[in-house]
Amino acid sequence: MDKHYDLHSHSLASDGTLSPTALVQRAAAAGVDVLALTDHDDTSGIAEAQQAAAAAAIALVPGVEVSVTWGRQTVHIVGLQIDPTSSLLQQGLARLREFRNWRAEEMGRRLAKHGIHGAYEAAREKAHGRIISRTHFAHFLAEQGHAASVRDVFKSFLKPNKPGHVPGEWATLEEALGWIHGAGGEAVIAHPARYSMTASKRRKLLGEFVELGGEGLEVVSGSHSRGDNFSMAQLAKLFSLKASAGSDFHGPENPWVELGRLQPLPDGCVPIWSDWSAATGSLARAAV
Ligand code: AMP
Ligand code: MN
Ligand code: MN
Ligand code: MN
């Protein structure tokens, strides 16, 4: 029987709301056989997730979602099958987390100028010493009644040209791929249909990604429509990219996205896991 893959998820180590253990247990209960933990710019949840996966008899793919600045846009590159002990990768991620900390303080200052005080402190508290993301700010602002929902907070405060927005200074595409490949992993463009860019811009991104040795496109995503999945499958074929599938689950608070609840890969896609070991979910490395 075909295995059930979910190759994009978040834990408390970034902006998810479940511990790595609870996340893995929920995935196992949902029928996922192979789960990737892909926290933003951080791999500190992987060890715990691996232990929980062994106990739940599912495979855990060590992953990360690297924040990238491409032109004026933020793009996310998922690294799968990474070795989290890679010092090149960890040095790179540490730099991104340093920027994150500065950005969080700057967001706090900008929101304060806008009359919203204490946002940095509240977001920091919510992050429990882990990375601070816009999601942590969004939950605070929503709780304080500044907008009707987390989504509305993003729209009114946290997106480009809004009072709490600070432009990203993340990794370059080349750096992100270098870190992922240096850690023995495979690089995948996350939720490619979600970026607001023209079709030609998207092709330019894919072209550069392929040029740099990128392997995959997240054809099926919890944040894609069914139509998006099909158009991204076409793009994957056009650029000879392997297809990945991931829910981008952040926690049970968002009922629209559930672990393992994904459309099948459209016909003609080459799954990124096609050369992984079926037994362990790990990347079968060529013997040298
Ligand atoms: P950051 O990496 O700190 O800039 O935060 C990005 C995260 O914010 C994403 O990974 C999503 O989890 C979340 N996010 C971005 N846009 C939205 C939105 N419109 N509604 C809800 N969450 C969002
Ligand atoms: Mn997130
Ligand atoms: Mn993302
Ligand atoms: Mn994500």
Short mmCIF file of C-alpha atoms in Angstrom, two decimals, residues 1-266:
data_model
loop_
_atom_site.label_atom_id
_atom_site.label_comp_id
_atom_site.label_asym_id
_atom_site.label_seq_id
_atom_site.Cartn_x
_atom_site.Cartn_y
_atom_site.Cartn_z
CA MET A 1 0.00 0.00 0.00
CA ASP A 2 1.17 3.50 -0.72
CA LYS A 3 2.60 5.37 2.20
CA HIS A 4 1.09 8.59 3.40
CA TYR A 5 3.50 11.54 3.30
CA ASP A 6 3.26 14.95 4.96
CA LEU A 7 6.50 16.82 4.36
CA HIS A 8 5.83 20.26 5.88
CA SER A 9 4.87 20.92 9.51
CA HIS A 10 5.64 23.21 12.45
CA SER A 11 6.09 22.71 16.19
CA LEU A 12 6.64 24.95 19.20
CA ALA A 13 10.25 25.22 18.03
CA SER A 14 8.95 27.89 15.61
CA ASP A 15 5.40 29.17 15.23
CA GLY A 16 3.47 25.93 15.70
CA THR A 17 1.45 25.35 18.86
CA LEU A 18 2.16 21.64 19.51
CA SER A 19 5.31 20.17 21.04
CA PRO A 20 7.28 17.97 18.64
CA THR A 21 5.98 14.92 20.53
CA ALA A 22 2.33 15.98 20.34
CA LEU A 23 2.77 16.84 16.65
CA VAL A 24 4.18 13.41 15.82
CA GLN A 25 1.46 11.64 17.82
CA ARG A 26 -1.22 13.63 16.02
CA ALA A 27 0.35 12.79 12.65
CA ALA A 28 0.46 9.08 13.50
CA ALA A 29 -3.18 9.19 14.61
CA ALA A 30 -4.08 10.89 11.31
CA GLY A 31 -2.51 8.02 9.35
CA VAL A 32 0.72 9.76 8.31
CA ASP A 33 3.55 7.25 7.72
CA VAL A 34 6.29 9.75 6.90
CA LEU A 35 6.29 13.21 8.53
CA ALA A 36 8.80 16.03 8.00
CA LEU A 37 9.26 18.56 10.78
CA THR A 38 10.16 21.83 9.04
CA ASP A 39 10.30 24.63 11.60
CA HIS A 40 11.20 28.14 10.45
CA ASP A 41 14.97 28.74 10.58
CA ASP A 42 15.40 26.29 13.47
CA THR A 43 16.02 22.57 13.92
CA SER A 44 15.80 22.31 17.71
CA GLY A 45 12.59 20.25 17.65
CA ILE A 46 13.99 17.43 15.52
CA ALA A 47 15.61 15.29 18.23
CA GLU A 48 12.40 15.14 20.28
CA ALA A 49 10.33 14.49 17.14
CA GLN A 50 12.61 11.59 16.18
CA GLN A 51 12.15 9.95 19.57
CA ALA A 52 8.38 10.37 19.38
CA ALA A 53 8.35 9.00 15.83
CA ALA A 54 10.24 5.89 16.90
CA ALA A 55 7.71 5.35 19.69
CA ALA A 56 4.76 5.88 17.31
CA ALA A 57 6.36 3.68 14.61
CA ILE A 58 6.30 6.36 11.90
CA ALA A 59 9.22 7.84 9.96
CA LEU A 60 10.43 11.35 10.77
CA VAL A 61 12.21 13.31 8.06
CA PRO A 62 14.49 15.97 9.56
CA GLY A 63 13.70 19.26 7.88
CA VAL A 64 13.75 23.03 8.09
CA GLU A 65 11.94 25.92 6.37
CA VAL A 66 14.53 28.55 5.49
CA SER A 67 13.44 32.18 5.10
CA VAL A 68 14.85 33.68 1.90
CA THR A 69 14.80 37.19 0.49
CA TRP A 70 14.50 37.02 -3.29
CA GLY A 71 14.34 40.45 -4.87
CA ARG A 72 11.89 42.28 -2.63
CA GLN A 73 9.99 39.18 -1.70
CA THR A 74 10.20 36.59 1.02
CA VAL A 75 10.26 33.05 -0.27
CA HIS A 76 10.42 29.89 1.82
CA ILE A 77 12.72 27.00 0.95
CA VAL A 78 12.09 23.71 2.71
CA GLY A 79 15.12 21.51 3.31
CA LEU A 80 14.32 17.80 3.65
CA GLN A 81 16.58 14.99 4.85
CA ILE A 82 19.00 17.49 6.34
CA ASP A 83 21.64 16.59 8.88
CA PRO A 84 20.83 19.00 11.72
CA THR A 85 24.38 18.76 13.07
CA SER A 86 25.81 20.43 9.94
CA SER A 87 27.78 23.45 11.16
CA LEU A 88 27.34 25.31 7.86
CA LEU A 89 23.57 24.97 8.18
CA GLN A 90 23.55 25.88 11.86
CA GLN A 91 25.72 28.96 11.31
CA GLY A 92 23.36 30.12 8.59
CA LEU A 93 20.24 29.53 10.66
CA ALA A 94 21.81 31.28 13.65
CA ARG A 95 22.28 34.38 11.50
CA LEU A 96 18.62 34.30 10.44
CA ARG A 97 17.52 33.95 14.07
CA GLU A 98 19.65 36.96 14.98
CA PHE A 99 17.86 38.98 12.32
CA ARG A 100 14.54 37.62 13.63
CA ASN A 101 15.32 38.91 17.12
CA TRP A 102 16.22 42.36 15.85
CA ARG A 103 13.18 42.40 13.57
CA ALA A 104 10.89 41.48 16.50
CA GLU A 105 12.20 44.43 18.51
CA GLU A 106 11.79 46.71 15.49
CA MET A 107 8.23 45.45 14.95
CA GLY A 108 7.54 46.27 18.59
CA ARG A 109 8.91 49.80 18.12
CA ARG A 110 6.88 50.37 14.96
CA LEU A 111 3.67 49.06 16.53
CA ALA A 112 4.31 51.26 19.58
CA LYS A 113 4.54 54.31 17.31
CA HIS A 114 1.18 53.23 15.99
CA GLY A 115 -0.23 53.22 19.54
CA ILE A 116 0.05 49.49 20.23
CA HIS A 117 2.30 48.95 23.23
CA GLY A 118 3.88 45.83 24.68
CA ALA A 119 3.67 43.77 21.49
CA TYR A 120 7.34 42.76 21.47
CA GLU A 121 7.22 41.62 25.09
CA ALA A 122 3.99 39.68 24.50
CA ALA A 123 5.28 38.01 21.32
CA ARG A 124 8.49 37.09 23.10
CA GLU A 125 6.53 35.58 25.94
CA LYS A 126 4.46 33.54 23.49
CA ALA A 127 7.60 32.27 21.78
CA HIS A 128 8.90 30.75 25.05
CA GLY A 129 12.53 31.44 24.26
CA ARG A 130 12.28 29.99 20.75
CA ILE A 131 12.17 31.96 17.51
CA ILE A 132 9.80 34.93 17.44
CA SER A 133 7.64 35.00 14.33
CA ARG A 134 4.97 37.30 13.01
CA THR A 135 2.49 34.62 14.08
CA HIS A 136 3.31 35.35 17.74
CA PHE A 137 2.63 39.05 17.18
CA ALA A 138 -0.56 38.22 15.30
CA HIS A 139 -1.96 36.17 18.17
CA PHE A 140 -1.30 39.02 20.61
CA LEU A 141 -2.87 41.65 18.36
CA ALA A 142 -5.92 39.46 17.75
CA GLU A 143 -6.33 38.80 21.49
CA GLN A 144 -6.14 42.55 22.12
CA GLY A 145 -8.99 43.07 19.66
CA HIS A 146 -7.00 45.02 17.07
CA ALA A 147 -8.52 42.84 14.36
CA ALA A 148 -11.22 40.19 14.14
CA SER A 149 -8.89 37.29 13.34
CA VAL A 150 -5.25 36.37 13.01
CA ARG A 151 -5.63 36.54 9.25
CA ASP A 152 -7.04 40.08 9.53
CA VAL A 153 -4.13 41.09 11.77
CA PHE A 154 -1.74 40.06 9.01
CA LYS A 155 -3.74 42.05 6.49
CA SER A 156 -3.96 45.22 8.58
CA PHE A 157 -0.66 45.24 10.48
CA LEU A 158 1.94 42.70 9.44
CA LYS A 159 2.04 42.58 5.64
CA PRO A 160 4.27 44.85 3.51
CA ASN A 161 3.38 48.56 3.81
CA LYS A 162 1.46 48.00 7.06
CA PRO A 163 2.47 49.63 10.37
CA GLY A 164 4.09 46.57 11.97
CA HIS A 165 5.89 45.31 8.88
CA VAL A 166 9.67 45.22 8.75
CA PRO A 167 11.20 44.18 5.42
CA GLY A 168 13.06 40.88 5.55
CA GLU A 169 16.82 40.53 5.32
CA TRP A 170 16.87 36.76 5.14
CA ALA A 171 19.19 34.36 3.33
CA THR A 172 19.81 34.64 -0.40
CA LEU A 173 18.45 31.77 -2.49
CA GLU A 174 22.02 30.68 -3.14
CA GLU A 175 22.86 30.64 0.58
CA ALA A 176 19.75 28.65 1.49
CA LEU A 177 20.50 25.99 -1.11
CA GLY A 178 24.15 25.91 -0.06
CA TRP A 179 23.19 25.32 3.58
CA ILE A 180 20.63 22.63 2.73
CA HIS A 181 22.94 20.81 0.31
CA GLY A 182 25.87 21.21 2.71
CA ALA A 183 23.72 19.37 5.27
CA GLY A 184 23.09 16.54 2.78
CA GLY A 185 19.48 17.58 2.19
CA GLU A 186 17.16 18.27 -0.71
CA ALA A 187 15.73 21.75 -1.35
CA VAL A 188 12.05 22.34 -2.11
CA ILE A 189 10.27 25.62 -2.89
CA ALA A 190 7.51 25.81 -0.26
CA HIS A 191 3.88 26.65 -1.15
CA PRO A 192 4.84 28.06 -4.58
CA ALA A 193 1.35 29.23 -5.50
CA ARG A 194 1.08 31.41 -2.40
CA TYR A 195 3.60 34.07 -3.34
CA SER A 196 2.00 37.12 -4.85
CA MET A 197 4.05 37.32 -8.02
CA THR A 198 3.28 37.21 -11.71
CA ALA A 199 3.52 33.92 -13.60
CA SER A 200 6.68 35.10 -15.32
CA LYS A 201 8.28 36.07 -12.01
CA ARG A 202 7.44 32.64 -10.64
CA ARG A 203 9.12 31.01 -13.63
CA LYS A 204 12.16 33.20 -13.09
CA LEU A 205 12.30 32.01 -9.48
CA LEU A 206 12.04 28.37 -10.57
CA GLY A 207 14.72 28.92 -13.22
CA GLU A 208 17.17 30.35 -10.69
CA PHE A 209 16.31 27.60 -8.21
CA VAL A 210 17.02 24.88 -10.79
CA GLU A 211 20.23 26.62 -11.82
CA LEU A 212 21.38 26.49 -8.19
CA GLY A 213 20.65 22.76 -8.00
CA GLY A 214 17.26 22.86 -6.25
CA GLU A 215 15.43 19.53 -6.30
CA GLY A 216 11.76 19.98 -5.60
CA LEU A 217 8.55 22.01 -5.75
CA GLU A 218 5.83 21.70 -3.11
CA VAL A 219 3.15 20.88 -5.66
CA VAL A 220 0.56 19.92 -3.06
CA SER A 221 0.25 22.24 -0.07
CA GLY A 222 -2.33 22.75 2.65
CA SER A 223 -2.37 26.40 1.56
CA HIS A 224 -3.02 25.63 -2.13
CA SER A 225 -6.35 25.25 -3.86
CA ARG A 226 -6.91 22.16 -5.96
CA GLY A 227 -6.32 24.30 -9.05
CA ASP A 228 -3.03 25.56 -7.60
CA ASN A 229 -1.89 21.94 -7.16
CA PHE A 230 -2.52 21.23 -10.83
CA SER A 231 -0.82 24.37 -12.11
CA MET A 232 2.18 23.75 -9.84
CA ALA A 233 2.36 20.15 -11.14
CA GLN A 234 2.64 21.59 -14.66
CA LEU A 235 5.45 23.88 -13.54
CA ALA A 236 7.26 21.02 -11.81
CA LYS A 237 7.16 19.04 -15.05
CA LEU A 238 8.30 22.02 -17.11
CA PHE A 239 11.33 22.57 -14.84
CA SER A 240 11.99 18.84 -14.20
CA LEU A 241 11.52 19.35 -10.48
CA LYS A 242 10.41 16.55 -8.17
CA ALA A 243 7.08 17.04 -6.42
CA SER A 244 6.64 17.37 -2.68
CA ALA A 245 3.47 17.43 -0.58
CA GLY A 246 3.00 19.02 2.82
CA SER A 247 0.17 20.38 4.93
CA ASP A 248 2.10 23.29 6.53
CA PHE A 249 0.25 22.37 9.73
CA HIS A 250 0.79 24.89 12.57
CA GLY A 251 -1.66 23.59 15.16
CA PRO A 252 -5.21 22.40 15.79
CA GLU A 253 -6.41 26.02 16.24
CA ASN A 254 -6.58 26.30 12.46
CA PRO A 255 -9.27 23.82 11.37
CA TRP A 256 -8.60 24.43 7.66
CA VAL A 257 -5.30 22.60 7.72
CA GLU A 258 -4.82 19.14 9.22
CA LEU A 259 -1.80 16.85 9.27
CA GLY A 260 -1.86 14.37 6.42
CA ARG A 261 -5.03 15.80 4.89
CA LEU A 262 -3.68 16.40 1.39
CA GLN A 263 -4.77 15.94 -2.19
CA PRO A 264 -2.83 13.26 -4.06
CA LEU A 265 0.01 14.39 -6.32
CA PRO A 266 -1.40 15.06 -9.80
#
